[in-house]
Tab-separated table of C-alpha atoms and ligand atoms in Angstrom:
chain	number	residue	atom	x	y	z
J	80	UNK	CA	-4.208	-55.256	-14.188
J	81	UNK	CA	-5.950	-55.562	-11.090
J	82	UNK	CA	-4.354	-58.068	-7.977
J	83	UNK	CA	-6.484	-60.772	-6.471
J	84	UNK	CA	-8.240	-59.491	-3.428
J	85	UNK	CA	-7.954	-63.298	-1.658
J	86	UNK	CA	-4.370	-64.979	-2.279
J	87	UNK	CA	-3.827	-66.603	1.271
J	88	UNK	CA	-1.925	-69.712	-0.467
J	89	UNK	CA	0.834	-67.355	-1.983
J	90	UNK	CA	4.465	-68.278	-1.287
J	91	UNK	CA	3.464	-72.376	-1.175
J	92	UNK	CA	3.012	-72.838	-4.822
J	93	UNK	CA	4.601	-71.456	-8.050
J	94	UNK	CA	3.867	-68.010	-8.715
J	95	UNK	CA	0.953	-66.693	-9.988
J	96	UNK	CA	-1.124	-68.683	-13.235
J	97	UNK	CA	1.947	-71.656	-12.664
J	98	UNK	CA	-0.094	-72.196	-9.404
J	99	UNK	CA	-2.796	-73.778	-11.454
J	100	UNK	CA	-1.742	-73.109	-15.615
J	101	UNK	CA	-4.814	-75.260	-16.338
J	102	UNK	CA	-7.299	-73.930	-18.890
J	103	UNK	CA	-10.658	-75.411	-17.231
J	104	UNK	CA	-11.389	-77.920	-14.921
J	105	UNK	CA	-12.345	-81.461	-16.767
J	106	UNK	CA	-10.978	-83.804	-14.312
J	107	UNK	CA	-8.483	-84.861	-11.475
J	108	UNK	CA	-6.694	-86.727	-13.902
J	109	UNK	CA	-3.985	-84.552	-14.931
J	110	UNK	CA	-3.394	-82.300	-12.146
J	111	UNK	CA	-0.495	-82.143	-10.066
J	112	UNK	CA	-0.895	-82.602	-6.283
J	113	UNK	CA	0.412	-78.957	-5.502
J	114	UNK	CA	-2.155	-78.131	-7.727
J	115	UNK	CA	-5.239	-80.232	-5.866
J	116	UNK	CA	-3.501	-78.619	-2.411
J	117	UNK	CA	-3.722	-75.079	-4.087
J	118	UNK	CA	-7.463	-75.423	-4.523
J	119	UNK	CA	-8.162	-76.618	-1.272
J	120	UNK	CA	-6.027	-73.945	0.420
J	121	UNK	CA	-7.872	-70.982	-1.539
J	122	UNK	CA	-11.516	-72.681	-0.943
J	123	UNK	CA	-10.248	-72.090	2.908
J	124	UNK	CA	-11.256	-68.371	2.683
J	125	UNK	CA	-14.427	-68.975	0.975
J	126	UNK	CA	-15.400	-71.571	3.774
J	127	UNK	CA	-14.740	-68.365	6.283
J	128	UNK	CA	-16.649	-65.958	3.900
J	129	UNK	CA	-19.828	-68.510	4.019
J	130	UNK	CA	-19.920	-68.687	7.154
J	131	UNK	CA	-20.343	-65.283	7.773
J	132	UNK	CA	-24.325	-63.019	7.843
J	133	UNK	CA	-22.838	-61.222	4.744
J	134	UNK	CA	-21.762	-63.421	2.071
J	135	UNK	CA	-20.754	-60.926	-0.867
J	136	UNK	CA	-17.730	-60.985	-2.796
J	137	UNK	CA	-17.050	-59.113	-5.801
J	138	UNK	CA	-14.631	-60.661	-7.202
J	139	UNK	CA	-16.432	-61.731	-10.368
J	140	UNK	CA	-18.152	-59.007	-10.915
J	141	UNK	CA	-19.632	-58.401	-14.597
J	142	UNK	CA	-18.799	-62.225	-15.534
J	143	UNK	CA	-21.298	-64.251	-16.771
J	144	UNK	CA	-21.402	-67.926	-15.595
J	145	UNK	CA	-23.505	-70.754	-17.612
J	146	UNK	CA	-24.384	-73.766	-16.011
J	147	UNK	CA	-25.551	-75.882	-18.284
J	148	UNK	CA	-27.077	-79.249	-17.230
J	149	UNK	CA	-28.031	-82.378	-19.047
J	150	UNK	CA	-28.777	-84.036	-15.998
J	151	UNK	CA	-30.476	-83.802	-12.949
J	152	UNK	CA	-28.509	-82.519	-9.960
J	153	UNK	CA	-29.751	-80.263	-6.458
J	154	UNK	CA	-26.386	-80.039	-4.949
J	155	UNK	CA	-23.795	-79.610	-7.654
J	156	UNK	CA	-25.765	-76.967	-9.789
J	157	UNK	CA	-27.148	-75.041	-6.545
J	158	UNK	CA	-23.489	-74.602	-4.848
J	159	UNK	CA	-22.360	-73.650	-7.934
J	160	UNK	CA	-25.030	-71.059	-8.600
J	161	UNK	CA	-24.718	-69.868	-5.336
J	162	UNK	CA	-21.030	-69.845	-5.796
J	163	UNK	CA	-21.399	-67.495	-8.735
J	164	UNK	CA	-23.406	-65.124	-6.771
J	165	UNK	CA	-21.531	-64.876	-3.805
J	166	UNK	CA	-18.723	-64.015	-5.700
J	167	UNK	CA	-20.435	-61.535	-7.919
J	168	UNK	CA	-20.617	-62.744	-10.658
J	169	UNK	CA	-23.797	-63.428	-13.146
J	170	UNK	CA	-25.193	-66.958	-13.108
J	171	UNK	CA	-27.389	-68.100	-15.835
J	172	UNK	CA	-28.812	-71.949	-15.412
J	173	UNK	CA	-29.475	-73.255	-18.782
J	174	UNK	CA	-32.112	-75.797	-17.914
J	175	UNK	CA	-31.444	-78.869	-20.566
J	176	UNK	CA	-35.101	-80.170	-20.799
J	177	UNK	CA	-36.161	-76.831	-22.384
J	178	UNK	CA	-33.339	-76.287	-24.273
J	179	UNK	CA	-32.722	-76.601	-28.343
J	180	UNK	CA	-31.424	-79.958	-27.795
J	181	UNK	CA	-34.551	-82.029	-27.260
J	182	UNK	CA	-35.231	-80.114	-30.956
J	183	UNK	CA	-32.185	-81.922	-32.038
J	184	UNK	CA	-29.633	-79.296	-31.711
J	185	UNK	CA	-26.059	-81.161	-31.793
J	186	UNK	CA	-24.031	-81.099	-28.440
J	187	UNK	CA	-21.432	-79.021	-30.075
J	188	UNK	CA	-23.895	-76.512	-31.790
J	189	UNK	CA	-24.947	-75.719	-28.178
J	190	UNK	CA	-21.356	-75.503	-27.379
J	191	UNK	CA	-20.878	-73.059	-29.821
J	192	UNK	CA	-24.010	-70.871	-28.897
J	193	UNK	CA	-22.809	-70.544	-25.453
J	194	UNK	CA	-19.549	-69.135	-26.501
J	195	UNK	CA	-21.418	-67.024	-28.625
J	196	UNK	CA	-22.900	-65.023	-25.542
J	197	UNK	CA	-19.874	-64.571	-24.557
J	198	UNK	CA	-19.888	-66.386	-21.247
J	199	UNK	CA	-16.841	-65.974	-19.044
J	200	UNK	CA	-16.965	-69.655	-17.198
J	201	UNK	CA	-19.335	-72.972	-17.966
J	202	UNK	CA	-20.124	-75.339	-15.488
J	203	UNK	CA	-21.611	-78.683	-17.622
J	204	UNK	CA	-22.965	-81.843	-16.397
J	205	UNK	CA	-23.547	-84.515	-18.778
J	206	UNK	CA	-24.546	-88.072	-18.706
J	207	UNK	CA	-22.038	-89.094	-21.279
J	208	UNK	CA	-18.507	-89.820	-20.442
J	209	UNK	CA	-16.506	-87.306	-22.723
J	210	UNK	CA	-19.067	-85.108	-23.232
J	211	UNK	CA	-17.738	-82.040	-21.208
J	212	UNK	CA	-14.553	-82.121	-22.891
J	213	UNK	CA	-15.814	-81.702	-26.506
J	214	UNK	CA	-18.068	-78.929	-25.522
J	215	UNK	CA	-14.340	-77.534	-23.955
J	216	UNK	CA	-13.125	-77.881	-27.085
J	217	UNK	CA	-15.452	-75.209	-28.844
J	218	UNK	CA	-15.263	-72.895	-26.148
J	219	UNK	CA	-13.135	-69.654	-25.331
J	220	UNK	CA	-13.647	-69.867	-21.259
J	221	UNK	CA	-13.098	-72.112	-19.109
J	222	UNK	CA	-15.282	-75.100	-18.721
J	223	UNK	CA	-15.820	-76.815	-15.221
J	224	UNK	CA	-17.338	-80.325	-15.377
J	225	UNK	CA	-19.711	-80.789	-12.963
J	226	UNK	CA	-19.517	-84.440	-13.778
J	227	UNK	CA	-19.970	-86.780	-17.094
J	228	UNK	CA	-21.211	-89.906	-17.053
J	229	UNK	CA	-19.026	-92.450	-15.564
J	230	UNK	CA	-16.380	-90.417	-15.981
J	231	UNK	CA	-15.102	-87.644	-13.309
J	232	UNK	CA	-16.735	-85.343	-11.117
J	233	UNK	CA	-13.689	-83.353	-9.619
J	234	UNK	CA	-15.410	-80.597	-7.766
J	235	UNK	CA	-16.746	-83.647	-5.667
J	236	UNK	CA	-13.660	-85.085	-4.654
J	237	UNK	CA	-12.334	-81.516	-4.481
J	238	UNK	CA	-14.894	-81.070	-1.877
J	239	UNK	CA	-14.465	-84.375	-0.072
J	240	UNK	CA	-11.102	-83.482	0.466
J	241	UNK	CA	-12.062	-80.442	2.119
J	242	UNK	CA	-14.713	-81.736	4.216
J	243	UNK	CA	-11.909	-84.807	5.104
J	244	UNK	CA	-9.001	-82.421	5.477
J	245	UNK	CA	-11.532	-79.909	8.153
J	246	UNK	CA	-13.048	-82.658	10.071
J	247	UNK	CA	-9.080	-84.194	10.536
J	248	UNK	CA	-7.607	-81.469	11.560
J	249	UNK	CA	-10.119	-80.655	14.118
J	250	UNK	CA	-9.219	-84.586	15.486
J	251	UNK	CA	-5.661	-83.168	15.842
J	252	UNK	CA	-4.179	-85.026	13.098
J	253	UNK	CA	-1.544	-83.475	11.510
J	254	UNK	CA	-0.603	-85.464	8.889
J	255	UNK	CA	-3.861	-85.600	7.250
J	256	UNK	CA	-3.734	-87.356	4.511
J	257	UNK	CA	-0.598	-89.058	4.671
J	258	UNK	CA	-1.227	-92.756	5.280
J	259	UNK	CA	-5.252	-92.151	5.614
J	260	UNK	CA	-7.250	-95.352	4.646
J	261	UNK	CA	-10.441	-94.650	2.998
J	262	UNK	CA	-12.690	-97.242	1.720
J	263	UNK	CA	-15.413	-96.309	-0.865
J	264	UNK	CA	-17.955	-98.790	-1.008
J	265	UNK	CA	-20.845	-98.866	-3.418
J	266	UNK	CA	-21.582	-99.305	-7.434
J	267	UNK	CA	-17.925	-98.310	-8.316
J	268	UNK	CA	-18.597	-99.580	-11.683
J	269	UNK	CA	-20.797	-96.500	-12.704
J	270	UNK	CA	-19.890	-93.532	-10.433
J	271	UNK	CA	-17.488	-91.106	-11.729
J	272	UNK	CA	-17.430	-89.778	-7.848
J	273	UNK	CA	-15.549	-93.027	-6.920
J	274	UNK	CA	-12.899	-92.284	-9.832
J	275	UNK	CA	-11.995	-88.640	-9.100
J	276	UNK	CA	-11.991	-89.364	-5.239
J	277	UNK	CA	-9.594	-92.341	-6.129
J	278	UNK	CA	-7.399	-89.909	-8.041
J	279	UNK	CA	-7.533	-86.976	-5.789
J	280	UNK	CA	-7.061	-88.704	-2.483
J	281	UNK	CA	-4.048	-91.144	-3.627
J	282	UNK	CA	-2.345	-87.803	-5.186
J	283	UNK	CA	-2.953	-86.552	-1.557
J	284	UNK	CA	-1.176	-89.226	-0.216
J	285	UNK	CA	-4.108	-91.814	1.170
J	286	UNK	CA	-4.605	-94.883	1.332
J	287	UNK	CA	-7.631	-95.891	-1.138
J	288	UNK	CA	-9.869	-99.040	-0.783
J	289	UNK	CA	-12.674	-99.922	-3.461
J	290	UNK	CA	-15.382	-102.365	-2.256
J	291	UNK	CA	-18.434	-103.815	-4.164
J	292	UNK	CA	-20.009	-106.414	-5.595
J	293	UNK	CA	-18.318	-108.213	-8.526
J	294	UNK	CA	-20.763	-107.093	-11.076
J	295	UNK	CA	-20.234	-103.025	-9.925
J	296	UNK	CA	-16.114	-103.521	-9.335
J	297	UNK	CA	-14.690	-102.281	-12.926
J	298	UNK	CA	-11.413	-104.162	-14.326
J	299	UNK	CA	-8.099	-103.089	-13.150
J	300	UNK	CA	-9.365	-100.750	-10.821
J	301	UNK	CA	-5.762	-101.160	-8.882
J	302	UNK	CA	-4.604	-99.634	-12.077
J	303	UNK	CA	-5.849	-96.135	-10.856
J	304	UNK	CA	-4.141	-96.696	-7.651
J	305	UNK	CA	-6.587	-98.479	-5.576
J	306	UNK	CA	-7.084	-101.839	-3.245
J	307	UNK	CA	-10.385	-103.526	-4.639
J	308	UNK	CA	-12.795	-105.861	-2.092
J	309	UNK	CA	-15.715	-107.766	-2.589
J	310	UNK	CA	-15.978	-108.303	1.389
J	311	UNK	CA	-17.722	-105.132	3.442
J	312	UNK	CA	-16.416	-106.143	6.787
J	313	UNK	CA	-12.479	-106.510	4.902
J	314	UNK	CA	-12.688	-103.256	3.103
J	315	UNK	CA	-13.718	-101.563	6.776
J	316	UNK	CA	-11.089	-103.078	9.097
J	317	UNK	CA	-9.329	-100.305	10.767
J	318	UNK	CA	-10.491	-97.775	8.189
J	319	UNK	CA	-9.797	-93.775	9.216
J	320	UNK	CA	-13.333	-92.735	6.726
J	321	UNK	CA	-15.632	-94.792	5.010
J	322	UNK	CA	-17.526	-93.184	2.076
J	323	UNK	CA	-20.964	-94.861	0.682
J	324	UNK	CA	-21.916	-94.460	-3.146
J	325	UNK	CA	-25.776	-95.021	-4.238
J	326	UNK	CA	-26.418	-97.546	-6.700
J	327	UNK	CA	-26.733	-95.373	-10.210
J	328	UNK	CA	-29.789	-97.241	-11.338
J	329	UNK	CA	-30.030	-94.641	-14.401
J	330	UNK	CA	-26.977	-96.196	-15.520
J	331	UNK	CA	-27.956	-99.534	-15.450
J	332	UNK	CA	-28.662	-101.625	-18.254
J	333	UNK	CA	-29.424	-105.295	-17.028
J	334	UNK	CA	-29.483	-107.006	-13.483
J	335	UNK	CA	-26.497	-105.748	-11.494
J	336	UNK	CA	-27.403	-106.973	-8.319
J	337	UNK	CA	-29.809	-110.133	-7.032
J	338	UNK	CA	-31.891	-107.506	-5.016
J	339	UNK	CA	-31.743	-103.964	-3.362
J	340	UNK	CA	-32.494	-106.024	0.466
J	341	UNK	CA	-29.737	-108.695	-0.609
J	342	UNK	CA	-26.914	-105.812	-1.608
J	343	UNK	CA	-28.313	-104.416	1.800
J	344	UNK	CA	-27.602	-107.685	3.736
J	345	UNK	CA	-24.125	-107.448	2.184
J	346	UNK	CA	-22.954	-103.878	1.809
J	347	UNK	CA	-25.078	-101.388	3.623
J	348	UNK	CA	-23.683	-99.331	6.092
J	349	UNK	CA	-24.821	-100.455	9.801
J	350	UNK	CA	-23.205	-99.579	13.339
J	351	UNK	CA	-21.594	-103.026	13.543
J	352	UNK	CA	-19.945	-102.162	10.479
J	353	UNK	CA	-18.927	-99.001	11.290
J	354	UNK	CA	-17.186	-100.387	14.173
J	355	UNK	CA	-15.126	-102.820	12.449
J	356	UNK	CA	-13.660	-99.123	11.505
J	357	UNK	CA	-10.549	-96.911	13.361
J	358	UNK	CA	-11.627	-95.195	16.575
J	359	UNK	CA	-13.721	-91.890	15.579
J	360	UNK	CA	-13.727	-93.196	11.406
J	361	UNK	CA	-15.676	-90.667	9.695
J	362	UNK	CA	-18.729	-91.558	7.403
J	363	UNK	CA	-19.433	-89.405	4.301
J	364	UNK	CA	-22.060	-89.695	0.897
J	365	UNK	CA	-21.755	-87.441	-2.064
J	366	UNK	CA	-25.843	-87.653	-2.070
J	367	UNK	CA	-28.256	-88.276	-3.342
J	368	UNK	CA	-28.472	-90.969	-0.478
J	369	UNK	CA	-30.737	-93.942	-0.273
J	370	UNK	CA	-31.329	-94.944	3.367
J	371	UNK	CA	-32.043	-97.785	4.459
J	372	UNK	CA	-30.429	-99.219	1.126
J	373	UNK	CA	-26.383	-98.200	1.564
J	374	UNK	CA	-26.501	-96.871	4.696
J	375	UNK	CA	-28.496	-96.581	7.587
J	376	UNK	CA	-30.279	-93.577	8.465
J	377	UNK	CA	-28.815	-93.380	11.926
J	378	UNK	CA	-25.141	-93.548	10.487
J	379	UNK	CA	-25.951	-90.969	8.175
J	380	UNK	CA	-27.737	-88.543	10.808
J	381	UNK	CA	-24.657	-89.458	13.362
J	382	UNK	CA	-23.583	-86.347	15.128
J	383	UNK	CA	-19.630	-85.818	14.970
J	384	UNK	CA	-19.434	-89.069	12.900
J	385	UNK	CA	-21.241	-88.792	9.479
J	386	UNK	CA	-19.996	-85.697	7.225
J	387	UNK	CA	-22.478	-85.580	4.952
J	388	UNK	CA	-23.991	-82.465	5.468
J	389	UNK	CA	-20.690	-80.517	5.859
J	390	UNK	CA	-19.569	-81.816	2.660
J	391	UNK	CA	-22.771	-79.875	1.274
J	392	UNK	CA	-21.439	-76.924	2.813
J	393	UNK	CA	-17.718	-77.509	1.234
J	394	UNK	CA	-19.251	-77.914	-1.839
J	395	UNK	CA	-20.112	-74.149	-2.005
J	396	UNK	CA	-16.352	-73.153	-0.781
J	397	UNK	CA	-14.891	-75.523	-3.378
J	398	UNK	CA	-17.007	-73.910	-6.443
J	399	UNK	CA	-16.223	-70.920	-5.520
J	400	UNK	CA	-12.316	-71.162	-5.325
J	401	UNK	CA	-12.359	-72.896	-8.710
J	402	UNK	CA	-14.403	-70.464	-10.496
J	403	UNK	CA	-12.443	-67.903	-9.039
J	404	UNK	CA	-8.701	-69.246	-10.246
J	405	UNK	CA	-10.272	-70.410	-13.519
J	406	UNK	CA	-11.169	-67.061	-14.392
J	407	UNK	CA	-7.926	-64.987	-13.117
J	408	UNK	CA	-6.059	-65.095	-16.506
J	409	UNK	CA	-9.095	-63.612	-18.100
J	410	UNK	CA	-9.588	-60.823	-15.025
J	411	UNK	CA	-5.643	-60.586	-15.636
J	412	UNK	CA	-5.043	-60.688	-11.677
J	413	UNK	CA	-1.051	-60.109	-11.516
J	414	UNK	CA	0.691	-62.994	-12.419
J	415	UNK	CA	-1.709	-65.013	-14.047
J	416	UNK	CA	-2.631	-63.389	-17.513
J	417	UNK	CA	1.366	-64.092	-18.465
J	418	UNK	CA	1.743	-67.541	-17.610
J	419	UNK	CA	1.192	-70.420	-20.006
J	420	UNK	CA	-1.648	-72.401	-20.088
J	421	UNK	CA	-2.283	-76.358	-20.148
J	422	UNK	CA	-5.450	-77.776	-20.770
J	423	UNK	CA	-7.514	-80.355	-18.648
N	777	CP	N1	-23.175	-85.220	-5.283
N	777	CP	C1	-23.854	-84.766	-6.365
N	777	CP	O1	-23.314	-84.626	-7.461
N	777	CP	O2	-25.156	-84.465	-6.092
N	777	CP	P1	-26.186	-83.896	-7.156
N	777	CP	O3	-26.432	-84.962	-8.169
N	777	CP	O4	-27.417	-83.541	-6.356
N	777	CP	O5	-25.569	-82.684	-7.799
């Protein structure tokens, strides 16, 4: 048994594998919000190691990483190839428009090829809700989802919680997240960023306001724990961090909106918006972003204001602290090979 070379969060969470007993990572649904805080506290030393000339970790070394995506992506499948590397490990990129399936090859038969080679951790994007967590189901490893359909994306809001939690604490606030009102404003409907971000920042203890059109708002959304609006300027007032979503076109089927210049008019992110906002409110996007469309380009360039960027860079740190834990029970770091498992 070997120990974990990077365990700055021990003593604040149950010991060892109880820290985080999950068997992959297929959503923010499900986990506890020790668990959420235990991710973001052992990204923190991965966030130091990135910023360093020499990157290098070996703490995966001779693992074998797949990510496999059905759908495009530049940020989530480079962090988490770079994540891979920087920790040692091996990273294969399957790329899904040369693969078996456009021959017909089921979802689960390419499930069950992966975890043929023997792959120690696979990161999967998919454009169907659901579709991560049957290829889970046929796997040994762990599985990361990297986001499906309209249904999570938790490294993201892993990440903007990060980014959030960094850019807070440098504004002296303690507290963090405690009380924190954070609108997301944008096609809600169809963007599985908005749900995990809902999820991960009310288990952290914030405040969570939806806003969008009535066509993009989906039923019940105060179900999941947040305040839905149809008016911009409401969903701002006295808001601590505003965070824009792009309209997901791709998963449109039908008129959603009059016009992209009339949802502009009524929901992009200007200055005079922004202002309606708490002193020093933070702006962020997940990206891709569409400027000009739901937000400016001179919010989203604004120095010590807009986040987006550094959420790019938290993105790497994130990756790598959840490959890392994912894959302790099956490196059999000290404490984590005995404890139990759940799966999510
Ligand atoms: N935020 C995000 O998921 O970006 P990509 O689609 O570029 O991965």
């Amino acid at each position: 048994m070997t120990s974990s070379p990077n365990t700055p969060a021990m003593g604040r969470y149950p010991a060892g594998g109880l820290a985080f007993p999950h068997r992959g990572l297929l959503g923010i649904a499900g986990l506890q919000n020790h668990e959420i805080l235990f991710l973001l506290d052992e990204a923190e030393q991965w966030v130091e190691l990135n910023r360093r000339s020499a990157k290098h970790s070996e703490t995966l070394a001779g693992l074998t990483i797949i990510n496999a995506f059905f759908e495009n992506s530049t940020r989530t499948l480079l962090s988490f190839e770079i994540a891979g590397k920087r920790l040692g490990a091996d990273v294969v990129n399957m790329q899904a428009a040369q693969s078996s399936i456009k021959k017909g090859e089921t979802l689960i038969d390419t499930g069950v090829t992966l975890n043929a080679m023997r792959a120690d951790a696979i990161v999967i994007r998919h454009a169907s809700s659901g579709a991560v967590a049957l290829i889970a189901d046929q796997v040994a490893c762990p599985v990361l989802n990297a986001g499906d359909g309209q249904h999570e994306h938790p490294t993201q809001a892993l990440l903007d919680a990060l980014t959030l939690r960094h850019a807070l604490r440098e504004r002296g606030r303690s507290d963090e997240f405690n009380g924190l009102i954070v609108t997301i404003c944008g096609d809600i409907l169809h963007s599985r960023v908005a749900r995990s971000n809902i999820l991960c920042l009310s288990s952290l203890g914030a405040r969570v306001r939806v806003c969008a059109p009535p066509a993009l708002m989906p039923e019940a959304i105060d179900a999941m724990g947040a305040e839905p609006y149809h008016d911009f300027e409401a969903a701002m007032d006295g808001a601590d961090a505003v965070m824009m979503l792009r309209l997901q076109n791709e998963r449109m089927q039908g008129q959603f909106i009059p016009s992209p210049r009339e949802y502009r008019h009524l929901y992009g992110l200007t200055a005079e918006r922004l202002n309606r906002c708490a002193p020093n409110a933070l702006v962020m996007h997940p990206g891709p972003m569409n400027r000009g469309v739901e937000i400016e380009s001179d919010i989203a360039d604004l120095m010590g204001t807009s986040l987006v960027t550094r959420q790019v860079e938290m993105g790497v740190a994130i990756r790598m602290a959840c490959l890392d834990v994912l894959t302790r029970r099956a490196r059999g770091v000290d404490g984590w090979a005995e404890a139990g498992e759940r799966s999510a």
